[in-house]
Every structure is written in C-alpha cells, then in structure tokens.
Amino acid sequence: MAFIEDYRLDEIKNEVEEVAYKELETQLAKIPDEDICKCIDCVQDMACFALNQIKPRYTVSLLGSLYTRVETESLIEDISKVVASSIQKISQNPLHSKS
Ligand SMILES: [Zn+2]
C-alpha cells in the first residue's frame, strides 16, 4: 500500500502493547509451569484478552512516546490487574482441551 508507505504509517505504535507484554511475561514467570498451560495459543489468547480491555495509546514521535510513558506509568497498576485476570480467565478456560 503506497499510502501507508508514503506517510510511514507503519511507524505508529501502540505503546500499551509493550507494557502489557512485559507485565504478562513477569506474571507468567511467577506461575509454576505445571499450574497453567503456557502454550503459544494460550499466551496469545491472554495477550489479546488483556489488550482488548486496555485503552490503546498510539504514538509516533519521540515526544509523544515520552508523554505516553509518563501517562502509562500511572496505568501500570491497572494493566497489571487486567493481565492477572486475563491469565486466570484463559488458563481456566483454554480454547484447546485441558491436558
Ligand atoms: Zn494452552
């Protein structure tokens, strides 16, 4: 798509994704592997479930990025709660059959 390339729209990023992924990684690391399924399907599901509940923050410039980072810091606690409930929900109801 020339339009996307002409205007470098692929440089636009949702900064919340990074925070949510980091939080998901941290929280999953604290849960023993035998307690929940950590397969690709389940972890992708947890990420989608969490991200769909968090307001996105799209930025493109460094300035916007800094602004968002400050804003995001006050929301890390919210993101952490959303991620925790997503892990719980998906691990209790995986799309695949429980093994
Ligand atoms: Zn799984």
JSON list of C-alpha atoms and ligand atoms in Angstrom, two decimals:
[
{"chain": "A", "resi": 1, "resn": "MET", "atom": "CA", "xyz": [0.00, 0.00, 0.00]},
{"chain": "A", "resi": 2, "resn": "ALA", "atom": "CA", "xyz": [1.62, 3.20, -1.21]},
{"chain": "A", "resi": 3, "resn": "PHE", "atom": "CA", "xyz": [-0.39, 5.36, 1.16]},
{"chain": "A", "resi": 4, "resn": "ILE", "atom": "CA", "xyz": [0.93, 3.56, 4.24]},
{"chain": "A", "resi": 5, "resn": "GLU", "atom": "CA", "xyz": [4.48, 3.79, 2.90]},
{"chain": "A", "resi": 6, "resn": "ASP", "atom": "CA", "xyz": [4.15, 7.40, 1.74]},
{"chain": "A", "resi": 7, "resn": "TYR", "atom": "CA", "xyz": [3.03, 8.55, 5.14]},
{"chain": "A", "resi": 8, "resn": "ARG", "atom": "CA", "xyz": [5.10, 5.99, 7.12]},
{"chain": "A", "resi": 9, "resn": "LEU", "atom": "CA", "xyz": [2.01, 4.86, 8.96]},
{"chain": "A", "resi": 10, "resn": "ASP", "atom": "CA", "xyz": [3.80, 1.67, 9.95]},
{"chain": "A", "resi": 11, "resn": "GLU", "atom": "CA", "xyz": [5.87, 3.80, 12.33]},
{"chain": "A", "resi": 12, "resn": "ILE", "atom": "CA", "xyz": [2.79, 4.25, 14.50]},
{"chain": "A", "resi": 13, "resn": "LYS", "atom": "CA", "xyz": [2.93, 2.02, 17.56]},
{"chain": "A", "resi": 14, "resn": "ASN", "atom": "CA", "xyz": [0.57, 1.14, 20.36]},
{"chain": "A", "resi": 15, "resn": "GLU", "atom": "CA", "xyz": [2.78, 1.66, 23.37]},
{"chain": "A", "resi": 16, "resn": "VAL", "atom": "CA", "xyz": [0.40, -0.17, 25.67]},
{"chain": "A", "resi": 17, "resn": "GLU", "atom": "CA", "xyz": [1.30, -3.43, 23.91]},
{"chain": "A", "resi": 18, "resn": "GLU", "atom": "CA", "xyz": [4.88, -3.27, 25.14]},
{"chain": "A", "resi": 19, "resn": "VAL", "atom": "CA", "xyz": [3.83, -2.62, 28.74]},
{"chain": "A", "resi": 20, "resn": "ALA", "atom": "CA", "xyz": [1.21, -5.38, 28.64]},
{"chain": "A", "resi": 21, "resn": "TYR", "atom": "CA", "xyz": [3.62, -7.94, 27.13]},
{"chain": "A", "resi": 22, "resn": "LYS", "atom": "CA", "xyz": [6.25, -7.15, 29.74]},
{"chain": "A", "resi": 23, "resn": "GLU", "atom": "CA", "xyz": [3.68, -7.48, 32.50]},
{"chain": "A", "resi": 24, "resn": "LEU", "atom": "CA", "xyz": [2.41, -10.75, 31.04]},
{"chain": "A", "resi": 25, "resn": "GLU", "atom": "CA", "xyz": [5.97, -12.10, 30.92]},
{"chain": "A", "resi": 26, "resn": "THR", "atom": "CA", "xyz": [6.66, -11.07, 34.52]},
{"chain": "A", "resi": 27, "resn": "GLN", "atom": "CA", "xyz": [3.43, -12.55, 35.86]},
{"chain": "A", "resi": 28, "resn": "LEU", "atom": "CA", "xyz": [3.71, -15.80, 33.89]},
{"chain": "A", "resi": 29, "resn": "ALA", "atom": "CA", "xyz": [7.27, -16.27, 35.18]},
{"chain": "A", "resi": 30, "resn": "LYS", "atom": "CA", "xyz": [5.91, -16.29, 38.73]},
{"chain": "A", "resi": 31, "resn": "ILE", "atom": "CA", "xyz": [3.45, -19.11, 38.00]},
{"chain": "A", "resi": 32, "resn": "PRO", "atom": "CA", "xyz": [4.90, -22.65, 38.02]},
{"chain": "A", "resi": 33, "resn": "ASP", "atom": "CA", "xyz": [4.73, -24.29, 34.57]},
{"chain": "A", "resi": 34, "resn": "GLU", "atom": "CA", "xyz": [2.72, -27.22, 35.91]},
{"chain": "A", "resi": 35, "resn": "ASP", "atom": "CA", "xyz": [-0.02, -24.93, 37.27]},
{"chain": "A", "resi": 36, "resn": "ILE", "atom": "CA", "xyz": [-1.24, -23.45, 33.97]},
{"chain": "A", "resi": 37, "resn": "CYS", "atom": "CA", "xyz": [-0.81, -24.01, 30.24]},
{"chain": "A", "resi": 38, "resn": "LYS", "atom": "CA", "xyz": [1.76, -21.66, 28.72]},
{"chain": "A", "resi": 39, "resn": "CYS", "atom": "CA", "xyz": [1.48, -22.81, 25.12]},
{"chain": "A", "resi": 40, "resn": "ILE", "atom": "CA", "xyz": [1.59, -20.26, 22.29]},
{"chain": "A", "resi": 41, "resn": "ASP", "atom": "CA", "xyz": [-2.20, -20.38, 21.80]},
{"chain": "A", "resi": 42, "resn": "CYS", "atom": "CA", "xyz": [-2.94, -19.70, 25.45]},
{"chain": "A", "resi": 43, "resn": "VAL", "atom": "CA", "xyz": [-0.37, -16.94, 25.88]},
{"chain": "A", "resi": 44, "resn": "GLN", "atom": "CA", "xyz": [-1.52, -15.21, 22.66]},
{"chain": "A", "resi": 45, "resn": "ASP", "atom": "CA", "xyz": [-5.08, -15.51, 23.94]},
{"chain": "A", "resi": 46, "resn": "MET", "atom": "CA", "xyz": [-4.10, -13.96, 27.28]},
{"chain": "A", "resi": 47, "resn": "ALA", "atom": "CA", "xyz": [-2.40, -11.08, 25.44]},
{"chain": "A", "resi": 48, "resn": "CYS", "atom": "CA", "xyz": [-5.44, -10.43, 23.21]},
{"chain": "A", "resi": 49, "resn": "PHE", "atom": "CA", "xyz": [-7.86, -10.69, 26.10]},
{"chain": "A", "resi": 50, "resn": "ALA", "atom": "CA", "xyz": [-5.83, -8.21, 28.14]},
{"chain": "A", "resi": 51, "resn": "LEU", "atom": "CA", "xyz": [-5.16, -5.76, 25.29]},
{"chain": "A", "resi": 52, "resn": "ASN", "atom": "CA", "xyz": [-8.82, -5.62, 24.32]},
{"chain": "A", "resi": 53, "resn": "GLN", "atom": "CA", "xyz": [-9.59, -4.28, 27.79]},
{"chain": "A", "resi": 54, "resn": "ILE", "atom": "CA", "xyz": [-6.88, -1.61, 27.80]},
{"chain": "A", "resi": 55, "resn": "LYS", "atom": "CA", "xyz": [-7.31, 1.71, 26.01]},
{"chain": "A", "resi": 56, "resn": "PRO", "atom": "CA", "xyz": [-4.66, 1.88, 23.28]},
{"chain": "A", "resi": 57, "resn": "ARG", "atom": "CA", "xyz": [-2.08, 4.67, 23.18]},
{"chain": "A", "resi": 58, "resn": "TYR", "atom": "CA", "xyz": [-0.78, 5.19, 19.68]},
{"chain": "A", "resi": 59, "resn": "THR", "atom": "CA", "xyz": [2.32, 7.30, 19.26]},
{"chain": "A", "resi": 60, "resn": "VAL", "atom": "CA", "xyz": [4.76, 8.08, 16.51]},
{"chain": "A", "resi": 61, "resn": "SER", "atom": "CA", "xyz": [7.18, 10.77, 17.71]},
{"chain": "A", "resi": 62, "resn": "LEU", "atom": "CA", "xyz": [9.75, 10.56, 20.49]},
{"chain": "A", "resi": 63, "resn": "LEU", "atom": "CA", "xyz": [7.94, 13.39, 22.24]},
{"chain": "A", "resi": 64, "resn": "GLY", "atom": "CA", "xyz": [4.69, 11.55, 22.05]},
{"chain": "A", "resi": 65, "resn": "SER", "atom": "CA", "xyz": [6.46, 8.49, 23.29]},
{"chain": "A", "resi": 66, "resn": "LEU", "atom": "CA", "xyz": [7.77, 10.26, 26.38]},
{"chain": "A", "resi": 67, "resn": "TYR", "atom": "CA", "xyz": [4.39, 11.77, 27.10]},
{"chain": "A", "resi": 68, "resn": "THR", "atom": "CA", "xyz": [2.77, 8.38, 26.83]},
{"chain": "A", "resi": 69, "resn": "ARG", "atom": "CA", "xyz": [5.39, 6.77, 29.03]},
{"chain": "A", "resi": 70, "resn": "VAL", "atom": "CA", "xyz": [4.59, 9.17, 31.88]},
{"chain": "A", "resi": 71, "resn": "GLU", "atom": "CA", "xyz": [0.89, 8.64, 31.32]},
{"chain": "A", "resi": 72, "resn": "THR", "atom": "CA", "xyz": [1.37, 4.89, 31.16]},
{"chain": "A", "resi": 73, "resn": "GLU", "atom": "CA", "xyz": [3.26, 4.74, 34.43]},
{"chain": "A", "resi": 74, "resn": "SER", "atom": "CA", "xyz": [0.13, 5.75, 36.29]},
{"chain": "A", "resi": 75, "resn": "LEU", "atom": "CA", "xyz": [-1.74, 2.96, 34.49]},
{"chain": "A", "resi": 76, "resn": "ILE", "atom": "CA", "xyz": [0.73, 0.16, 35.10]},
{"chain": "A", "resi": 77, "resn": "GLU", "atom": "CA", "xyz": [-1.24, -0.93, 38.13]},
{"chain": "A", "resi": 78, "resn": "ASP", "atom": "CA", "xyz": [-4.42, -1.16, 36.03]},
{"chain": "A", "resi": 79, "resn": "ILE", "atom": "CA", "xyz": [-2.60, -3.05, 33.29]},
{"chain": "A", "resi": 80, "resn": "SER", "atom": "CA", "xyz": [-1.17, -5.39, 35.90]},
{"chain": "A", "resi": 81, "resn": "LYS", "atom": "CA", "xyz": [-4.68, -6.17, 37.21]},
{"chain": "A", "resi": 82, "resn": "VAL", "atom": "CA", "xyz": [-6.07, -6.72, 33.70]},
{"chain": "A", "resi": 83, "resn": "VAL", "atom": "CA", "xyz": [-3.17, -9.04, 32.83]},
{"chain": "A", "resi": 84, "resn": "ALA", "atom": "CA", "xyz": [-3.65, -11.00, 36.05]},
{"chain": "A", "resi": 85, "resn": "SER", "atom": "CA", "xyz": [-7.36, -11.53, 35.38]},
{"chain": "A", "resi": 86, "resn": "SER", "atom": "CA", "xyz": [-6.63, -12.48, 31.76]},
{"chain": "A", "resi": 87, "resn": "ILE", "atom": "CA", "xyz": [-4.14, -15.14, 32.83]},
{"chain": "A", "resi": 88, "resn": "GLN", "atom": "CA", "xyz": [-6.70, -16.51, 35.26]},
{"chain": "A", "resi": 89, "resn": "LYS", "atom": "CA", "xyz": [-9.58, -16.47, 32.77]},
{"chain": "A", "resi": 90, "resn": "ILE", "atom": "CA", "xyz": [-7.71, -18.05, 29.85]},
{"chain": "A", "resi": 91, "resn": "SER", "atom": "CA", "xyz": [-5.90, -20.65, 31.97]},
{"chain": "A", "resi": 92, "resn": "GLN", "atom": "CA", "xyz": [-9.22, -21.76, 33.43]},
{"chain": "A", "resi": 93, "resn": "ASN", "atom": "CA", "xyz": [-10.94, -21.80, 30.02]},
{"chain": "A", "resi": 94, "resn": "PRO", "atom": "CA", "xyz": [-8.32, -22.66, 27.38]},
{"chain": "A", "resi": 95, "resn": "LEU", "atom": "CA", "xyz": [-9.54, -22.83, 23.78]},
{"chain": "A", "resi": 96, "resn": "HIS", "atom": "CA", "xyz": [-7.97, -26.28, 23.46]},
{"chain": "A", "resi": 97, "resn": "SER", "atom": "CA", "xyz": [-8.96, -29.18, 25.67]},
{"chain": "A", "resi": 98, "resn": "LYS", "atom": "CA", "xyz": [-7.32, -29.37, 29.07]},
{"chain": "A", "resi": 99, "resn": "SER", "atom": "CA", "xyz": [-4.50, -31.87, 29.27]},
{"chain": "B", "resi": 1, "resn": "ZN", "atom": "ZN", "xyz": [-2.54, -23.92, 26.02]}
]
